[in-house]
mmCIF file of C-alpha atoms in Angstrom:
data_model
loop_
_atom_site.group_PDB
_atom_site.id
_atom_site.type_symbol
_atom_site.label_atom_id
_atom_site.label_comp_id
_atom_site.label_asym_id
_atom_site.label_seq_id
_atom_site.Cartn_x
_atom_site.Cartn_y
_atom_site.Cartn_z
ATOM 1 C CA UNK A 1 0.000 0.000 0.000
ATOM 2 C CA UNK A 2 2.853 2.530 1.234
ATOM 3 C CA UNK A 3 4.334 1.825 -2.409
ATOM 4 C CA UNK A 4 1.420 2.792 -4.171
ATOM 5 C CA UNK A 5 0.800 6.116 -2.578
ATOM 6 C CA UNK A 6 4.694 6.441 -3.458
ATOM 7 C CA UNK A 7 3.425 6.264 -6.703
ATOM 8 C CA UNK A 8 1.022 9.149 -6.019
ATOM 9 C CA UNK A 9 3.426 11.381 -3.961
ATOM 10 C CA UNK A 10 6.261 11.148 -6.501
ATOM 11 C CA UNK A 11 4.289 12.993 -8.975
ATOM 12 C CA UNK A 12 3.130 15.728 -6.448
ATOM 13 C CA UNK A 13 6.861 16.385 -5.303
ATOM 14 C CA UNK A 14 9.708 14.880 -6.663
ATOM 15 C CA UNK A 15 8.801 14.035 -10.318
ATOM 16 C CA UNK A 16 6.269 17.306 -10.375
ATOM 17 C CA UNK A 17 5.758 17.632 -14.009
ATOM 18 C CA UNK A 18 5.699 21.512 -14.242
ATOM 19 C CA UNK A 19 8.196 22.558 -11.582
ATOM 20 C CA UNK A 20 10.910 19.427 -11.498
ATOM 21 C CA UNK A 21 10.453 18.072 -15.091
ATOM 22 C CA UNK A 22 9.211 21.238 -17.076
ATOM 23 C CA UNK A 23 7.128 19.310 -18.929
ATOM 24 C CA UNK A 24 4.387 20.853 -20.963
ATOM 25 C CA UNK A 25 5.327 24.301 -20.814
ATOM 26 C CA UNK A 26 2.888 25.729 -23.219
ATOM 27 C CA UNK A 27 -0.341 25.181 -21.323
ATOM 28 C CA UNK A 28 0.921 26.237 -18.205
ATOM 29 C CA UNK A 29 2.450 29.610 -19.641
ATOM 30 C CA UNK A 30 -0.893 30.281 -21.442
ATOM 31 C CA UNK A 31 -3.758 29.208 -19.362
ATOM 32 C CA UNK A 32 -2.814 30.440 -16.304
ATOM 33 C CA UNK A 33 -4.078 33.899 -16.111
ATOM 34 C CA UNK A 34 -6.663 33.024 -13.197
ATOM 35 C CA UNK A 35 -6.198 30.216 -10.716
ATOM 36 C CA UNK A 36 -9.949 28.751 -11.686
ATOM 37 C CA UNK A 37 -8.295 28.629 -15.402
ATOM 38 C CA UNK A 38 -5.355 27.108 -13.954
ATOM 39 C CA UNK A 39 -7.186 25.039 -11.869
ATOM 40 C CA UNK A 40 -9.925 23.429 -14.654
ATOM 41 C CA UNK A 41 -6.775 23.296 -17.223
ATOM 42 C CA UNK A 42 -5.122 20.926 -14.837
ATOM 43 C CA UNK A 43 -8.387 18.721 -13.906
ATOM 44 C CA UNK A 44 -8.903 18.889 -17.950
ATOM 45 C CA UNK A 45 -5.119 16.934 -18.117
ATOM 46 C CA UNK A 46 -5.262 14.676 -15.588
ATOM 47 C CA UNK A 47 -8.723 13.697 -16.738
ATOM 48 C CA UNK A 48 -6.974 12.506 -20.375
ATOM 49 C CA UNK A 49 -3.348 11.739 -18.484
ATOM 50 C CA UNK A 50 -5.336 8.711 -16.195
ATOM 51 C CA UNK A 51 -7.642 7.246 -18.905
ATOM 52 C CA UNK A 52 -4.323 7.280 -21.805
ATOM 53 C CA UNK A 53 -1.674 6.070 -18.782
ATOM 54 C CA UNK A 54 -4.052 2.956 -17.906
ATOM 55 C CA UNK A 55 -5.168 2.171 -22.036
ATOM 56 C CA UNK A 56 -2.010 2.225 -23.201
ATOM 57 C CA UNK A 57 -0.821 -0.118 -20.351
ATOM 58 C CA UNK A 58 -3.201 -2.192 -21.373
ATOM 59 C CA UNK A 59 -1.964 -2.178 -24.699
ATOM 60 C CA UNK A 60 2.052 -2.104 -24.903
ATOM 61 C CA UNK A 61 2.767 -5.406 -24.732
ATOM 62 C CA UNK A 62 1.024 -6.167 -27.883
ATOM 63 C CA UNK A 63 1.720 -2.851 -29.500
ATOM 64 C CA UNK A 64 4.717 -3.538 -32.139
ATOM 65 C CA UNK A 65 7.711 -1.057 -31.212
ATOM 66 C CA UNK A 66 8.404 0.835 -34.192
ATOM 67 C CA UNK A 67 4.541 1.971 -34.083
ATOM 68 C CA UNK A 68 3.770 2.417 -30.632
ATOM 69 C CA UNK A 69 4.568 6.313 -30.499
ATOM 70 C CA UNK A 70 1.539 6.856 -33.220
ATOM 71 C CA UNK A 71 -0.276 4.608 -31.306
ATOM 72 C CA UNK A 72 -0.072 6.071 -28.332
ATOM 73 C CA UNK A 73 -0.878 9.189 -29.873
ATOM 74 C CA UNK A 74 -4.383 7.690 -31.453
ATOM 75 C CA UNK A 75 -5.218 6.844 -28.126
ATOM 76 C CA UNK A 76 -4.225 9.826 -26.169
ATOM 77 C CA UNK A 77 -5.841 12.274 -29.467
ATOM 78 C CA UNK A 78 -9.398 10.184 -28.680
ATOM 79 C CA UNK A 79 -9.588 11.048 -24.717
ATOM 80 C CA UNK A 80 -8.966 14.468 -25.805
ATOM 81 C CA UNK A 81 -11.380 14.731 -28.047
ATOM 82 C CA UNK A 82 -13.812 12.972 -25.890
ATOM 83 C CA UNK A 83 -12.955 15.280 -23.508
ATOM 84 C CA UNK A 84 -13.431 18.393 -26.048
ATOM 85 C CA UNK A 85 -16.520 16.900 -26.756
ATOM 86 C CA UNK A 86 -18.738 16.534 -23.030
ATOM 87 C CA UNK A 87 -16.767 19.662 -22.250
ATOM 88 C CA UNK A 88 -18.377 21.447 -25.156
ATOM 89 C CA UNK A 89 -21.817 19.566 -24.299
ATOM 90 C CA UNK A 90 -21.990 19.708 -20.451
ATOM 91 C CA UNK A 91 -19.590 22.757 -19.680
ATOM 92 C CA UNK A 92 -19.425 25.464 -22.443
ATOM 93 C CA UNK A 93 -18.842 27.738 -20.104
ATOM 94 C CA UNK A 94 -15.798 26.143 -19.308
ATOM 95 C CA UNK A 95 -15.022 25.328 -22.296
ATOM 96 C CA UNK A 96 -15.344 28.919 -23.556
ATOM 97 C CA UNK A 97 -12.258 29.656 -21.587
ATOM 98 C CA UNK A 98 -10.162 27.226 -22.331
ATOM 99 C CA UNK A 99 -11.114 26.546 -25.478
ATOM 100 C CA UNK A 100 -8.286 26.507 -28.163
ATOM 101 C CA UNK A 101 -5.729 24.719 -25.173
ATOM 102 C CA UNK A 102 -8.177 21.521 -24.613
ATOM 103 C CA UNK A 103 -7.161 20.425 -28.480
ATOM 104 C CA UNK A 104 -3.120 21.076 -27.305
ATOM 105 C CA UNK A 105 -3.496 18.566 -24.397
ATOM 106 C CA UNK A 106 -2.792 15.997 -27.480
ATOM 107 C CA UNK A 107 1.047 17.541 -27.605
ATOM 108 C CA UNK A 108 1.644 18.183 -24.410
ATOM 109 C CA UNK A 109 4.516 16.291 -23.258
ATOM 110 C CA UNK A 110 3.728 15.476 -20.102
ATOM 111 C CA UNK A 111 1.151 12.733 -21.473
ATOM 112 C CA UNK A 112 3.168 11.177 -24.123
ATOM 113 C CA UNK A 113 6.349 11.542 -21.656
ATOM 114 C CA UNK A 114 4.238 9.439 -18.622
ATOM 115 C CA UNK A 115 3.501 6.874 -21.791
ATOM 116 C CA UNK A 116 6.688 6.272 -22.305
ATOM 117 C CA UNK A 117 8.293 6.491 -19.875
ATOM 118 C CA UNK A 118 5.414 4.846 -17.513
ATOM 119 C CA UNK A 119 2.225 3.327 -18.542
ATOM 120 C CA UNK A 120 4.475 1.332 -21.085
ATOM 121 C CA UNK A 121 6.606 -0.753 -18.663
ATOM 122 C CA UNK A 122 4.115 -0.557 -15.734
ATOM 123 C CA UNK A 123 0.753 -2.562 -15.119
ATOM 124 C CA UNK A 124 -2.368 -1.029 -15.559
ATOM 125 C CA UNK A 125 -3.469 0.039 -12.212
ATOM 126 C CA UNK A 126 -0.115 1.497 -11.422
ATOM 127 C CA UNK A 127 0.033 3.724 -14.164
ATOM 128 C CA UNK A 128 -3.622 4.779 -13.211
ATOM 129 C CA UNK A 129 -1.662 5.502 -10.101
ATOM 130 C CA UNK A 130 1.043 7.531 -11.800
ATOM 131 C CA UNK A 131 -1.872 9.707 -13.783
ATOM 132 C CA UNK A 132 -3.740 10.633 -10.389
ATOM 133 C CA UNK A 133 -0.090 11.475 -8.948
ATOM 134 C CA UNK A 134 0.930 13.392 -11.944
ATOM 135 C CA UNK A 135 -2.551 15.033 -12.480
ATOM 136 C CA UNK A 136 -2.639 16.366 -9.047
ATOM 137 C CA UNK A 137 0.883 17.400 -9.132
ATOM 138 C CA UNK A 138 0.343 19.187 -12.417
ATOM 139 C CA UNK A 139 -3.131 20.542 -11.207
ATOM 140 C CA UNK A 140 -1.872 22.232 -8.285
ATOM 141 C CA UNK A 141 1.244 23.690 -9.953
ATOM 142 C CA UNK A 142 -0.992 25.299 -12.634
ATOM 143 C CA UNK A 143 -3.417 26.392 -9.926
ATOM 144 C CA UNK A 144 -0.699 28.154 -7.610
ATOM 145 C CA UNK A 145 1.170 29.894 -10.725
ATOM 146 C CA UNK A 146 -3.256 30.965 -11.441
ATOM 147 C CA UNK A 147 -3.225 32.129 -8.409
ATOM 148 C CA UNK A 148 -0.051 34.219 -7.850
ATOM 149 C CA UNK A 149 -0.937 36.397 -11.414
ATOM 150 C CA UNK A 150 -4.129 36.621 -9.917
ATOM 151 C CA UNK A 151 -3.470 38.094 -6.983
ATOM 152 C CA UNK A 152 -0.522 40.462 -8.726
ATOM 153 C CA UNK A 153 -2.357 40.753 -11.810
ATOM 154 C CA UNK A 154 -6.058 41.418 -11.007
ATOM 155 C CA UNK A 155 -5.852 42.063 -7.317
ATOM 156 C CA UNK A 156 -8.099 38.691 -6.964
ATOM 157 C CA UNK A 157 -8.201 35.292 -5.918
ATOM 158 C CA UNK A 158 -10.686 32.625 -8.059
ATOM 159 C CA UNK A 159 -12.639 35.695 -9.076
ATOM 160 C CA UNK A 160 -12.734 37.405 -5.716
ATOM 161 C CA UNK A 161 -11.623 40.680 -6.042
ATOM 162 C CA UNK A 162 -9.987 42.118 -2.631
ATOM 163 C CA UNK A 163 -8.734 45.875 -4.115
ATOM 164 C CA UNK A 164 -10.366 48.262 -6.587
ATOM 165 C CA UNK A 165 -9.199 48.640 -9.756
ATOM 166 C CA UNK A 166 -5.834 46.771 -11.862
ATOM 167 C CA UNK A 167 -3.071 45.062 -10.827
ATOM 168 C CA UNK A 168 0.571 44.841 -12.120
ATOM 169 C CA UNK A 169 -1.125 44.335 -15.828
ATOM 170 C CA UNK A 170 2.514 42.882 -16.576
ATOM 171 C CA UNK A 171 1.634 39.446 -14.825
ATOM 172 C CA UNK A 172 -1.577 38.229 -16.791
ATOM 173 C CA UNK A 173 0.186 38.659 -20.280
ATOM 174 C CA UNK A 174 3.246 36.197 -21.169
ATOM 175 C CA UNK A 175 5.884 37.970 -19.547
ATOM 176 C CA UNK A 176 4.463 37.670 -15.886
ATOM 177 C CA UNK A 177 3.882 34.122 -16.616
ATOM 178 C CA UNK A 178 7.493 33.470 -16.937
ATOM 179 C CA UNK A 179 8.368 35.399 -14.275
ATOM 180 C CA UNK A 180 6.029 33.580 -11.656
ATOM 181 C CA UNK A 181 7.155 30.279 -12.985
ATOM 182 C CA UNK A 182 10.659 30.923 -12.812
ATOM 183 C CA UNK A 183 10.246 32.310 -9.640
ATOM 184 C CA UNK A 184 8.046 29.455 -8.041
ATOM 185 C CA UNK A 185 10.524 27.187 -9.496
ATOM 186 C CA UNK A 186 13.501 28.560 -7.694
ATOM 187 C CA UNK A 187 11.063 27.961 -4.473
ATOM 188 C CA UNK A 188 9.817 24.561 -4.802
ATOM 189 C CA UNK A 189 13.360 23.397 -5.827
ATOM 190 C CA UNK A 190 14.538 24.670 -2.952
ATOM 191 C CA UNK A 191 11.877 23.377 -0.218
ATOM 192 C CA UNK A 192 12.290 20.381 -1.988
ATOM 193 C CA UNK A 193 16.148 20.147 -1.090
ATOM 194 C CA UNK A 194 15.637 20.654 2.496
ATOM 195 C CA UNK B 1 2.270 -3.864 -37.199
ATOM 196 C CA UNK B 2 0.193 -2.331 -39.875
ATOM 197 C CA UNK B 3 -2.695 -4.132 -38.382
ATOM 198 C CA UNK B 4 -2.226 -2.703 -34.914
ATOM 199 C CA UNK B 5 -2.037 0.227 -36.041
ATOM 200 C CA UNK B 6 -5.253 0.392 -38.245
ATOM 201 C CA UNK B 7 -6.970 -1.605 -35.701
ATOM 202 C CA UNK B 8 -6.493 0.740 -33.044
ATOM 203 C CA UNK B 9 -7.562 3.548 -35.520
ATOM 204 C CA UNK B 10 -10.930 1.527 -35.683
ATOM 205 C CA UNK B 11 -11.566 1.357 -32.195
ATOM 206 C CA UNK B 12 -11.046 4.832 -31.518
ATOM 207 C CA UNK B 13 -12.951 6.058 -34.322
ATOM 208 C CA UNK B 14 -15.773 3.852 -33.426
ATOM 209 C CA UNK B 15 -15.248 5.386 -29.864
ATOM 210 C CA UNK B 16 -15.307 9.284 -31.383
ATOM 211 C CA UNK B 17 -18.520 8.009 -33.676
ATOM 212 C CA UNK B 18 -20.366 7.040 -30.625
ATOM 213 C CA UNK B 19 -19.694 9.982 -28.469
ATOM 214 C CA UNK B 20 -19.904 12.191 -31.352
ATOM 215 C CA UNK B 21 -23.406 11.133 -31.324
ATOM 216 C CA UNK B 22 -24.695 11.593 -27.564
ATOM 217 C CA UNK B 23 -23.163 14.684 -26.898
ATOM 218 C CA UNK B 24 -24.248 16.056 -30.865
ATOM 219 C CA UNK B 25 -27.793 17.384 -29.332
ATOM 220 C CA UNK B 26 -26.765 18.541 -26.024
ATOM 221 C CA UNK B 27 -24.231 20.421 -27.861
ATOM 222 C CA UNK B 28 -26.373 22.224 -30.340
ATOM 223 C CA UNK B 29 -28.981 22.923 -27.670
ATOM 224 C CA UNK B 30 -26.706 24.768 -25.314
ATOM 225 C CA UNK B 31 -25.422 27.193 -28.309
ATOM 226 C CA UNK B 32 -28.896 27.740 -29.187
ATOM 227 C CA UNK B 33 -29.525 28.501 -25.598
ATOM 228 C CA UNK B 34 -26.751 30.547 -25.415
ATOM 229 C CA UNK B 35 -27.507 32.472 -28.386
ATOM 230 C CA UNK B 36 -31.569 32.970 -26.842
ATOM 231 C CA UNK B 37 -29.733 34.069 -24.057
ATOM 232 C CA UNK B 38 -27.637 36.598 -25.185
ATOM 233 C CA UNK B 39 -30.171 37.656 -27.314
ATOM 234 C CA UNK B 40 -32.904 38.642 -24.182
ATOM 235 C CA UNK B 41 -30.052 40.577 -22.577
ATOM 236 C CA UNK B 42 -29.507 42.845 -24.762
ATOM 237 C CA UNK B 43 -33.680 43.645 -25.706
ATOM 238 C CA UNK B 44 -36.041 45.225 -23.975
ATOM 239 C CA UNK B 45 -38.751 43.210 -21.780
ATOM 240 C CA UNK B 46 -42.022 41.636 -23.477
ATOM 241 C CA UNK B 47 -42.710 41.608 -26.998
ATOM 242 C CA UNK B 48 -42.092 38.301 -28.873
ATOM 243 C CA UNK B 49 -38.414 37.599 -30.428
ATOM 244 C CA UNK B 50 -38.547 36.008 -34.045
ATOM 245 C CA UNK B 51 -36.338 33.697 -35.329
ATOM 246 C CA UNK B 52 -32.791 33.887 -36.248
ATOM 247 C CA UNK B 53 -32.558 35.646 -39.827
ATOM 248 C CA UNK B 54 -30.221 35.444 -42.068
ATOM 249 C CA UNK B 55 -28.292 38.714 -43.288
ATOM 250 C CA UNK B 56 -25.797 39.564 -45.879
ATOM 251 C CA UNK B 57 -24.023 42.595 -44.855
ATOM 252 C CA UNK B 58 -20.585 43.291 -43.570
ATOM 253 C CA UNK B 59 -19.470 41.762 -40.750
ATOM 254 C CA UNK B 60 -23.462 40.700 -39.983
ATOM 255 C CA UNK B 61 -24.860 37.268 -40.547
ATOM 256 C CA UNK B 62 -27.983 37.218 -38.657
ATOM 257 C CA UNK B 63 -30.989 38.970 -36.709
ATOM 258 C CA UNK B 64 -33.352 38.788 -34.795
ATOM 259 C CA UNK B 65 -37.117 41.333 -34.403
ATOM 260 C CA UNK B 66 -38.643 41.764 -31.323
ATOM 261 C CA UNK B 67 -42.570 42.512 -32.212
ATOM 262 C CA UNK B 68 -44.602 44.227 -29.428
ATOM 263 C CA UNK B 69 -48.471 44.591 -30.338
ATOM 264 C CA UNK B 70 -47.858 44.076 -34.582
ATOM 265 C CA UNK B 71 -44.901 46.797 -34.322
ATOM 266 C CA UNK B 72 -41.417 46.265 -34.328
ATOM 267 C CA UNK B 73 -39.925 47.126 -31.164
ATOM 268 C CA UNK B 74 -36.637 46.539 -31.307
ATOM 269 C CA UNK B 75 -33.639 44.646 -33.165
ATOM 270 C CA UNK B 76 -31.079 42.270 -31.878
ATOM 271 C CA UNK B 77 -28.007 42.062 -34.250
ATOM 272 C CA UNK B 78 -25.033 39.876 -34.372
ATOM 273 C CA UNK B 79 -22.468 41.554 -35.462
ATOM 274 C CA UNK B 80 -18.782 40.501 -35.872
ATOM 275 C CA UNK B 81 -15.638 42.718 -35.619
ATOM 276 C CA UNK B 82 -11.550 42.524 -35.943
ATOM 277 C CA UNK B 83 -10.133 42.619 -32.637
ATOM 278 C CA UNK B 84 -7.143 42.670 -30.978
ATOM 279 C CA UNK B 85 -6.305 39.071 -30.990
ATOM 280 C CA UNK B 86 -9.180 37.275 -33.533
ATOM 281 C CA UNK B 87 -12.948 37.821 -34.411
ATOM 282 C CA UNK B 88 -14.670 40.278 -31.829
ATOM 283 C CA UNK B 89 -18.444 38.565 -32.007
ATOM 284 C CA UNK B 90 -21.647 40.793 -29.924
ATOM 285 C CA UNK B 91 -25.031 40.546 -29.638
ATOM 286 C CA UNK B 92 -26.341 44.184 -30.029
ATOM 287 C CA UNK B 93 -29.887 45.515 -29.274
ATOM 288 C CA UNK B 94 -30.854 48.203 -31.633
ATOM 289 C CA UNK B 95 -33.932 50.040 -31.646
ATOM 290 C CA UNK B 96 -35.032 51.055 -34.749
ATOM 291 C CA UNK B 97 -33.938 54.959 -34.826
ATOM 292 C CA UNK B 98 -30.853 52.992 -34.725
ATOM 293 C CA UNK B 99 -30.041 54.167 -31.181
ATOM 294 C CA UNK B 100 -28.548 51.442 -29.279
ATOM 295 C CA UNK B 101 -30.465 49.788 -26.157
ATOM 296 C CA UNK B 102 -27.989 47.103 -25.014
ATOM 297 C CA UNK B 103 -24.693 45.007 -25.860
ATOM 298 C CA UNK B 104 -23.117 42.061 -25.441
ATOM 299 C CA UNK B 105 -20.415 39.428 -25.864
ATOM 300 C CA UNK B 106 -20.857 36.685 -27.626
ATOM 301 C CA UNK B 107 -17.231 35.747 -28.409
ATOM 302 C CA UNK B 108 -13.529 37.317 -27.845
ATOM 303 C CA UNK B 109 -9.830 36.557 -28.240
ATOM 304 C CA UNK B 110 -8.867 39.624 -26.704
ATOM 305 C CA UNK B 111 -5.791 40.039 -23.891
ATOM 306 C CA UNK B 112 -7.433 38.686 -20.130
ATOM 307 C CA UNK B 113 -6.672 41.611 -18.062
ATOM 308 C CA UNK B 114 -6.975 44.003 -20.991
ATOM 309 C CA UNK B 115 -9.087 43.815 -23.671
ATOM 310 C CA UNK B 116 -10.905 41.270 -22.399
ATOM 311 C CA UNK B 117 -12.235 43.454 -19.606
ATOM 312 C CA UNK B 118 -14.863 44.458 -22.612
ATOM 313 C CA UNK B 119 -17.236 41.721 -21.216
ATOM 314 C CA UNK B 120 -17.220 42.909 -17.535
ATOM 315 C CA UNK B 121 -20.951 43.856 -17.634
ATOM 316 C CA UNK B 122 -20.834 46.585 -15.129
ATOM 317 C CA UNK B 123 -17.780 48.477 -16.126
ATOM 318 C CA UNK B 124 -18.159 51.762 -16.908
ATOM 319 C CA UNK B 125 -17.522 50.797 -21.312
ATOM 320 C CA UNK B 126 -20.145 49.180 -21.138
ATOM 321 C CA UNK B 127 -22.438 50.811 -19.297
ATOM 322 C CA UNK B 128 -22.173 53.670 -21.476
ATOM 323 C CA UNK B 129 -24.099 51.578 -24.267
ATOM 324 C CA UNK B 130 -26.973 51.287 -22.816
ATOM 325 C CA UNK B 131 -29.052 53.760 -24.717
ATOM 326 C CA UNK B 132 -25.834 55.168 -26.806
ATOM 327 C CA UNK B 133 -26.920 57.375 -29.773
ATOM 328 C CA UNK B 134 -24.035 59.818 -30.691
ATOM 329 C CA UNK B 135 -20.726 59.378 -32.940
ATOM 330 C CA UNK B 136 -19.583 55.949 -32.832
ATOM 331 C CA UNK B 137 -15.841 56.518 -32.303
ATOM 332 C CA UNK B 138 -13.783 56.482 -29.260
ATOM 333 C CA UNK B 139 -13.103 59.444 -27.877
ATOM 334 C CA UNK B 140 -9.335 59.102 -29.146
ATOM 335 C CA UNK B 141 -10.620 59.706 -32.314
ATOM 336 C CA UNK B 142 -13.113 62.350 -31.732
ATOM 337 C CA UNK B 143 -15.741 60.347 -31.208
ATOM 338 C CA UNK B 144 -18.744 59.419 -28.019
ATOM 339 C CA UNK B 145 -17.094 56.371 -26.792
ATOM 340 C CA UNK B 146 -14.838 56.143 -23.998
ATOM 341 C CA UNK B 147 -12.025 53.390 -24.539
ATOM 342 C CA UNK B 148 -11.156 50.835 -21.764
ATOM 343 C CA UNK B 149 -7.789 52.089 -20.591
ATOM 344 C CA UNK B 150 -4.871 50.245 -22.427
ATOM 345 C CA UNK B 151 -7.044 48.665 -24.916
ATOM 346 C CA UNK B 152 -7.933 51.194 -27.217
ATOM 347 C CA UNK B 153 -7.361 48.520 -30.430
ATOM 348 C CA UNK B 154 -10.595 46.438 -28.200
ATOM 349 C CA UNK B 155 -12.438 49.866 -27.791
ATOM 350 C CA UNK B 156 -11.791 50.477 -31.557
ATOM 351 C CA UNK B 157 -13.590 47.219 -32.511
ATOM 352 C CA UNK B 158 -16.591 46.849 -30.374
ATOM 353 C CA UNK B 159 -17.492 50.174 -31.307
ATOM 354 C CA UNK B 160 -16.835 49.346 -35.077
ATOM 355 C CA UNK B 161 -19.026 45.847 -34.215
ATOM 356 C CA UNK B 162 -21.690 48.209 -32.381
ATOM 357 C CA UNK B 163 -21.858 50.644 -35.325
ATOM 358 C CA UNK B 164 -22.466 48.165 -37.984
ATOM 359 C CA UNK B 165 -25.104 47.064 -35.960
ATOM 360 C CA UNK B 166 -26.792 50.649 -35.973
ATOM 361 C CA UNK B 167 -25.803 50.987 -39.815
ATOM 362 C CA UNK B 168 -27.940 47.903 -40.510
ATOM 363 C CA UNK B 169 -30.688 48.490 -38.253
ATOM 364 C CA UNK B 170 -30.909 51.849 -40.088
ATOM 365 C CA UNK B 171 -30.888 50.340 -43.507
ATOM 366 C CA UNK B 172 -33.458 47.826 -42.697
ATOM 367 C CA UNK B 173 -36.268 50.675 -42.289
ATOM 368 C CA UNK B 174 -35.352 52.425 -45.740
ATOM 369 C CA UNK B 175 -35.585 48.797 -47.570
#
C-alpha cells in the first residue's frame, strides 16, 4: 500500500511535471491567467493523463515497437477529443475559456512523456496511479502559478476581487507568466532540497 | 504492425462516432440557448423575439425582431468585428432609430486583463451603451465612446461591431 501512494506522492513532489520536469510548458504559460483557469486546465489533463496512462498499459505489450509512439498518440488524441466533446456539451462555459488549449493537451509532453516512460513498462493500475499522482501534481502547480498572477495581476483570488481597480497588468500577459514560474521554481526546488 | 495500427484507428474512431453522437444534441442545444440568451439581454422586456434571420451585410450574418403589439420594437443584431487578438463577435440591441439599447459578448480573443475586460458587464464601457446614440468613435478619435484604458485597439472594434449594428438596423427601415 505505502508503495502505491509512493506512486502518487512522486508525482506531487519529486517528479512534479511543471516545476521538477518542465514538462508541458505551453499550457501552463498560457492558461494560467486566473487560478480557476489554472485550476480546470489541470483537472482537464489529468482527466486525459489517467484514462491514456491505464489504455495504453493495457496495450504495450502487444503494441509492435516501431509503431507504438503513433499509437499512443491515437489513443491519447481520442480522450482528448472525448474530452473536447462533453466539455463542449456539459460545460461550455468552461469550455469557452479554455477553449483553443483543450485540443493542445494531445502535444503536451507530459502525457506522451508518462507513456513512455510509464504506462508502457508498468501494469495497468499502477500507471492509473502515476496519472492521479501526476494530475494532481500538475493541477496544483498550474493552480498556484493561477493564483499568484491573480493576486498580482487582477488584485483577486478565483474571481474574488480584494482591491479596486488593476493590478501589475505585466503578470496576466506572457511575460508575468514566466516570471512567476521561474520564480516558483527557484522555491519549490529549494523546499524540496531541504 | 500495420494491423495494430489500423486496428487501433478503428476502435477509436468507433469510440469518437459514438460519443460524437450523444453529446451532438446537447451540444447544439446549449449554443442555441446561449444564443436565446444573449439575445434577451440585450432587448427590452415583453414583446415576442422572431427567429434567427439570415443577413448579408458586412461583418453581420444574422438577426433577430422583437414585435410588441404588430410593431417592431426593437432589433437584436449579431455583429462581428476585428479585434485585438481574432474575431470580436456581440449581440447588439438596436432600436429602430438605430439608437442602441444594449450590448453584449458573444465571443472574444482579446488580452485577459486588458481587452478582455470588454465583457465585464458593469464596467463603466459598457455601461455607457446602454441607450448610446451619438458618434460611434472612441473618444481618441473624436468620437462618443470612452475606450477601456490600455485597450484602445478592443475599444476600436466593439465600437466598429456596435456601429455596424446601428448601420444595418438603419438600412433595414429604408428597404
Amino acid at each position: 500500500m505505502a508503495n502505491k501512494l509512493s506512486i502518487i506522492a512522486k508525482g506531487i513532489l519529486k517528479e512534479n511535471p511543471t516545476f521538477v520536469l518542465v514538462l508541458g510548458m505551453c499550457p501552463t504559460l498560457a492558461t494560467t491567467t486566473s487560478a480557476m483557469n489554472g485550476l480546470e486546465m489541470g483537472l482537464a489533463t489529468m482527466f486525459v493523463l489517467i484514462l491514456s496512462n491505464t489504455v495504453i498499459s493495457l496495450i504495450a505489450p502487444v503494441v509492435p515497437d516501431k509503431v507504438h509512439i503513433p499509437v499512443y498518440i491515437v489513443v491519447i488524441a481520442t480522450f482528448v477529443t472525448v474530452l473536447q466533446l462533453l466539455m463542449q456539451a456539459f460545460v461550455p462555459d468552461v469550455y469557452r475559456t479554455l477553449g483553443l488549449f483543450i485540443p493542445l493537451i494531445v502535444v503536451n509532453c507530459i502525457i506522451l512523456g508518462r507513456a513512455e516512460a510509464f504506462a508502457g513498462k508498468n501494469g495497468a493500475f499502477d500507471s492509473a496511479l502515476d496519472g492521479i499522482g501526476i494530475g494532481i501534481g500538475f493541477t496544483l502547480a498550474l493552480t498556484v502559478i493561477g493564483m499568484v498572477r491573480e493576486i498580482l495581476g487582477s488584485g483577486s483570488v478565483f474571481g474574488w476581487k480584494f482591491i479596486a481597480g488593476d493590478g501589475i497588468l505585466a503578470f496576466v500577459m506572457a511575460p508575468g507568466a514566466f516570471l512567476v514560474l521561474g520564480y516558483l521554481m527557484v522555491l519549490f526546488n529549494k523546499l524540496k532540497k531541504k | 504492425m500495420v494491423l495494430c495500427l489500423t486496428g487501433v484507428c478503428f476502435v477509436c474512431a468507433a469510440i469518437l462516432g459514438v460519443v460524437y453522437a450523444v453529446t451532438k444534441d446537447p451540444i447544439e442545444a446549449a449554443a442555441e440557448a446561449e444564443a436565446r440568451a444573449a439575445v434577451g439581454r440585450v432587448l427590452p422586456e415583453g414583446g415576442e423575439i422572431s427567429e434567427a434571420i439570415p443577413a448579408d451585410a458586412p461583418g453581420i450574418k444574422e438577426y433577430y425582431i422583437q414585435n410588441l403589439d404588430g410593431s417592431v420594437l426593437a432589433y437584436a443584431v449579431k455583429s462581428v468585428s476585428g479585434g485585438f487578438g481574432g474575431d470580436l463577435v456581440l449581440m447588439v440591441g438596436v432600436l429602430p432609430d438605430g439608437s442602441i439599447y444594449n450590448t453584449s459578448v458573444l465571443s472574444h480573443s482579446e488580452t485577459p486583463g486588458l481587452g478582455a475586460k470588454c465583457t465585464e458587464e458593469k464596467s463603466h464601457f459598457r455601461e455607457q451603451w446602454k441607450g448610446f446614440s451619438g458618434n460611434f468613435a472612441v473618444t481618441k478619435d473624436g468620437g462618443d465612446v470612452d475606450a477601456i484604458t490600455a485597450s484602445t485597439i478592443t475599444s476600436r472594434a466593439y465600437t466598429r461591431a456596435v456601429a455596424q449594428a446601428s448601420a444595418f438596423v438603419v438600412g433595414l427601415k429604408e428597404d
